[in-house]
Amino acid sequence: SQTIHQWPATLVQPVGSPLSLECTVEGTSNPNLYWYRQAAGRGLQLLFYSVGIGQISSEVPQNLSASRPQDRQFILSSKKLLLSDSGFYLCAWSGEGDSPLHFGNGTRLTVT
Amino acid sequence: AQSVTQLGSHVSVSEGALVLLRCNYSSSVPPYLFWYVQYPNQGLQLLLKYTSAATLVKGINGFEAEFKKSETSFHLTKPSAHMSDAAEYFCAVSRLGNTGKLIFGQGTTLQVKP
């Protein structure tokens, strides 16, 4: 069966520091991968998605970037965090066709 | 453009009572619709999905939803609430051709009273 791992579970970082969140999927090949953010008052928002290695699409302009160095690995990064980057970051994957979205357990990021 | 509106940010029911969480969507093409549940500090778990097959969709944990095109609705119901159903529920519509690129409603927090 397929599983998705996301870490760390919680993170507190100062403003201006870098960020790296990692997500890996097991039990499937060539998944579509996604980063969503859940922030207070803004609901769930799609940040990035990827249909293959090195292929990244950004949904909203922001201080963050994403990379997919391997088929089942998806990384969310920032060079300098802003206070507004605080939120709950969720990695997710889906298969082909009408396969639904499956979420990881999320990373709670607090920028201080 | 597609959108989802969940009516009521908080719903409170008694244990054993009917659960009804409302969702209306807007889409210029036949939509794919989803309900997800989120427990505190966890990711979202898929409850059920509608992808243009049967209009009454049964999901996990006794939940079901009915797609009504004439009302542009996809309300979530459960005949008898359990304490363990207390969580936040999200309705979502997928964009054209990609069921991973979801547009979510603002969520409804379900409280179950003993």
Short mmCIF file of C-alpha atoms in Angstrom, two decimals:
data_model
loop_
_atom_site.label_atom_id
_atom_site.label_comp_id
_atom_site.label_asym_id
_atom_site.label_seq_id
_atom_site.Cartn_x
_atom_site.Cartn_y
_atom_site.Cartn_z
CA SER A 1 0.00 0.00 0.00
CA GLN A 2 1.03 3.59 -0.53
CA THR A 3 2.26 5.78 2.29
CA ILE A 4 3.37 9.37 2.49
CA HIS A 5 5.90 10.67 4.99
CA GLN A 6 6.39 14.29 5.88
CA TRP A 7 8.85 15.81 8.32
CA PRO A 8 9.40 17.48 10.64
CA ALA A 9 6.03 17.52 12.37
CA THR A 10 6.65 20.89 13.98
CA LEU A 11 9.19 23.60 13.36
CA VAL A 12 9.89 26.99 14.91
CA GLN A 13 12.17 29.21 12.88
CA PRO A 14 13.23 32.87 13.20
CA VAL A 15 12.43 35.40 10.52
CA GLY A 16 15.11 35.44 7.84
CA SER A 17 16.23 31.85 8.38
CA PRO A 18 16.11 29.19 5.64
CA LEU A 19 13.54 26.42 5.40
CA SER A 20 13.54 22.89 4.08
CA LEU A 21 10.55 20.56 4.43
CA GLU A 22 10.73 17.10 2.97
CA CYS A 23 8.08 14.69 1.77
CA THR A 24 8.46 11.18 0.41
CA VAL A 25 5.95 8.73 -1.00
CA GLU A 26 6.28 4.95 -0.87
CA GLY A 27 4.48 2.20 -2.71
CA THR A 28 3.82 3.98 -5.99
CA SER A 29 5.80 5.28 -8.92
CA ASN A 30 5.55 8.56 -10.81
CA PRO A 31 3.00 10.13 -8.46
CA ASN A 32 1.74 13.66 -8.87
CA LEU A 33 3.01 15.58 -5.84
CA TYR A 34 1.60 18.68 -4.17
CA TRP A 35 2.34 21.20 -1.44
CA TYR A 36 -0.65 22.82 0.22
CA ARG A 37 -0.65 25.39 3.00
CA GLN A 38 -3.31 25.84 5.61
CA ALA A 39 -3.14 29.24 7.25
CA ALA A 40 -5.52 30.90 9.66
CA GLY A 41 -8.15 32.84 7.78
CA ARG A 42 -6.96 31.66 4.38
CA GLY A 43 -8.10 28.05 4.26
CA LEU A 44 -6.24 25.44 2.26
CA GLN A 45 -4.25 26.77 -0.66
CA LEU A 46 -2.31 24.90 -3.32
CA LEU A 47 1.27 26.17 -3.46
CA PHE A 48 3.11 23.85 -5.86
CA TYR A 49 2.53 20.70 -7.82
CA SER A 50 4.76 18.37 -9.78
CA VAL A 51 3.98 15.74 -12.41
CA GLY A 52 7.54 14.45 -12.68
CA ILE A 53 11.18 14.82 -11.65
CA GLY A 54 12.32 18.40 -12.04
CA GLN A 55 8.87 19.57 -13.14
CA ILE A 56 7.43 22.15 -10.75
CA SER A 57 4.44 24.42 -11.20
CA SER A 58 3.81 27.29 -8.84
CA GLU A 59 0.25 28.29 -8.12
CA VAL A 60 0.79 31.52 -6.22
CA PRO A 61 3.64 34.02 -6.08
CA GLN A 62 5.43 33.74 -2.78
CA ASN A 63 8.60 33.47 -0.81
CA LEU A 64 8.77 29.71 -1.20
CA SER A 65 10.10 27.29 -3.80
CA ALA A 66 9.76 23.57 -4.43
CA SER A 67 11.95 20.90 -5.94
CA ARG A 68 11.57 17.27 -6.92
CA PRO A 69 15.03 15.71 -7.08
CA GLN A 70 13.72 12.12 -7.16
CA ASP A 71 10.53 10.49 -8.36
CA ARG A 72 8.99 10.17 -4.92
CA GLN A 73 10.62 13.08 -3.10
CA PHE A 74 9.23 16.59 -2.88
CA ILE A 75 10.94 19.43 -1.02
CA LEU A 76 9.61 22.81 0.01
CA SER A 77 12.21 25.51 0.61
CA SER A 78 12.78 29.12 1.43
CA LYS A 79 15.97 31.16 1.56
CA LYS A 80 14.59 33.67 4.06
CA LEU A 81 11.41 33.05 6.01
CA LEU A 82 8.80 35.75 6.59
CA LEU A 83 6.31 35.94 9.44
CA SER A 84 3.57 35.37 6.87
CA ASP A 85 5.07 31.97 6.02
CA SER A 86 3.71 30.55 9.28
CA GLY A 87 1.12 27.85 8.77
CA PHE A 88 0.42 24.17 8.43
CA TYR A 89 2.12 22.71 5.38
CA LEU A 90 0.67 19.60 3.84
CA CYS A 91 2.29 17.38 1.25
CA ALA A 92 0.02 15.21 -0.86
CA TRP A 93 0.11 12.81 -3.76
CA SER A 94 -2.27 11.51 -6.37
CA GLY A 95 -2.13 8.91 -9.11
CA GLU A 96 -3.42 9.03 -12.66
CA GLY A 97 -6.94 9.72 -13.88
CA ASP A 98 -9.50 10.50 -11.21
CA SER A 99 -7.32 9.21 -8.39
CA PRO A 100 -8.02 11.29 -5.27
CA LEU A 101 -5.53 13.29 -3.27
CA HIS A 102 -3.81 11.63 -0.28
CA PHE A 103 -2.27 13.86 2.37
CA GLY A 104 0.64 13.54 4.74
CA ASN A 105 0.34 14.46 8.40
CA GLY A 106 1.61 17.97 7.87
CA THR A 107 4.29 20.26 9.29
CA ARG A 108 3.32 23.04 11.68
CA LEU A 109 5.68 25.95 10.90
CA THR A 110 5.87 28.93 13.23
CA VAL A 111 8.04 31.83 12.15
CA THR A 112 9.00 34.06 15.07
CA ALA B 1 -13.70 29.55 -12.34
CA GLN B 2 -14.57 26.91 -9.79
CA SER B 3 -15.42 27.57 -6.17
CA VAL B 4 -16.85 25.90 -3.11
CA THR B 5 -18.95 27.36 -0.33
CA GLN B 6 -19.50 25.55 2.94
CA LEU B 7 -22.50 26.91 4.80
CA GLY B 8 -21.77 27.18 8.51
CA SER B 9 -18.27 27.30 9.92
CA HIS B 10 -19.43 25.48 13.07
CA VAL B 11 -22.09 22.82 13.43
CA SER B 12 -23.06 21.27 16.75
CA VAL B 13 -25.12 18.09 17.12
CA SER B 14 -25.92 15.69 19.91
CA GLU B 15 -24.51 12.18 19.89
CA GLY B 16 -26.88 9.98 17.90
CA ALA B 17 -28.39 12.87 15.96
CA LEU B 18 -28.28 13.40 12.21
CA VAL B 19 -25.20 15.12 10.85
CA LEU B 20 -25.70 17.46 7.88
CA LEU B 21 -22.82 19.52 6.55
CA ARG B 22 -23.63 21.74 3.60
CA CYS B 23 -21.54 22.34 0.51
CA ASN B 24 -22.40 24.23 -2.65
CA TYR B 25 -20.13 24.44 -5.63
CA SER B 26 -19.72 26.53 -8.71
CA SER B 27 -18.28 25.01 -11.85
CA SER B 28 -18.68 25.66 -15.55
CA VAL B 29 -18.08 21.98 -16.32
CA PRO B 30 -19.16 18.75 -14.62
CA PRO B 31 -17.17 18.75 -11.40
CA TYR B 32 -15.39 16.18 -9.35
CA LEU B 33 -16.30 16.72 -5.70
CA PHE B 34 -14.72 15.52 -2.50
CA TRP B 35 -15.21 15.56 1.24
CA TYR B 36 -12.18 15.38 3.52
CA VAL B 37 -11.96 15.21 7.32
CA GLN B 38 -9.18 16.68 9.42
CA TYR B 39 -8.49 15.84 13.04
CA PRO B 40 -6.40 18.29 15.11
CA ASN B 41 -2.80 18.61 13.92
CA GLN B 42 -3.21 15.93 11.31
CA GLY B 43 -3.45 15.80 7.55
CA LEU B 44 -6.69 15.47 5.63
CA GLN B 45 -8.31 12.09 5.14
CA LEU B 46 -10.58 11.37 2.19
CA LEU B 47 -14.16 10.58 3.25
CA LEU B 48 -15.72 10.19 -0.17
CA LYS B 49 -15.60 11.40 -3.75
CA TYR B 50 -17.98 12.03 -6.62
CA THR B 51 -16.54 11.57 -10.09
CA SER B 52 -19.62 11.56 -12.33
CA ALA B 53 -20.84 8.06 -11.54
CA ALA B 54 -23.64 7.41 -9.02
CA THR B 55 -25.05 10.62 -7.54
CA LEU B 56 -25.33 9.12 -4.05
CA VAL B 57 -21.83 8.41 -2.81
CA LYS B 58 -21.05 6.34 0.24
CA GLY B 59 -17.84 6.91 2.12
CA ILE B 60 -15.99 5.76 5.18
CA ASN B 61 -17.24 5.95 8.78
CA GLY B 62 -20.90 5.86 7.73
CA PHE B 63 -20.86 9.15 5.82
CA GLU B 64 -22.54 9.71 2.49
CA ALA B 65 -23.15 12.62 0.15
CA GLU B 66 -25.55 13.28 -2.68
CA PHE B 67 -24.63 15.19 -5.80
CA LYS B 68 -27.51 17.43 -6.89
CA LYS B 69 -26.74 19.20 -10.11
CA SER B 70 -29.94 21.27 -10.08
CA GLU B 71 -29.01 22.67 -6.67
CA THR B 72 -25.23 22.68 -7.26
CA SER B 73 -24.90 20.97 -3.91
CA PHE B 74 -22.92 18.12 -2.41
CA HIS B 75 -24.06 17.93 1.21
CA LEU B 76 -22.49 15.44 3.60
CA THR B 77 -24.71 13.41 5.92
CA LYS B 78 -24.47 10.73 8.57
CA PRO B 79 -27.58 9.26 10.21
CA SER B 80 -26.18 9.06 13.74
CA ALA B 81 -23.28 11.11 15.07
CA HIS B 82 -20.55 9.58 17.20
CA MET B 83 -18.24 11.46 19.53
CA SER B 84 -15.36 10.39 17.30
CA ASP B 85 -16.88 12.36 14.39
CA ALA B 86 -15.85 15.65 16.01
CA ALA B 87 -13.39 17.16 13.54
CA GLU B 88 -13.13 19.70 10.75
CA TYR B 89 -14.67 18.80 7.41
CA PHE B 90 -13.69 20.20 4.05
CA CYS B 91 -15.58 20.09 0.79
CA ALA B 92 -13.49 20.45 -2.36
CA VAL B 93 -13.89 20.62 -6.11
CA SER B 94 -11.22 19.64 -8.53
CA ARG B 95 -10.03 21.74 -11.38
CA LEU B 96 -10.38 20.50 -14.91
CA GLY B 97 -8.45 17.34 -15.54
CA ASN B 98 -6.59 17.16 -12.27
CA THR B 99 -8.10 15.67 -9.12
CA GLY B 100 -5.05 16.69 -7.13
CA LYS B 101 -5.47 20.41 -7.76
CA LEU B 102 -8.32 20.99 -5.39
CA ILE B 103 -10.20 24.12 -4.48
CA PHE B 104 -11.33 23.80 -0.89
CA GLY B 105 -14.15 25.34 1.03
CA GLN B 106 -13.37 27.15 4.26
CA GLY B 107 -14.21 24.12 6.37
CA THR B 108 -16.90 23.25 8.90
CA THR B 109 -16.03 22.28 12.44
CA LEU B 110 -18.34 19.58 13.73
CA GLN B 111 -18.91 19.43 17.48
CA VAL B 112 -20.64 16.37 18.94
CA LYS B 113 -22.21 16.80 22.36
CA PRO B 114 -22.76 13.84 24.69
#
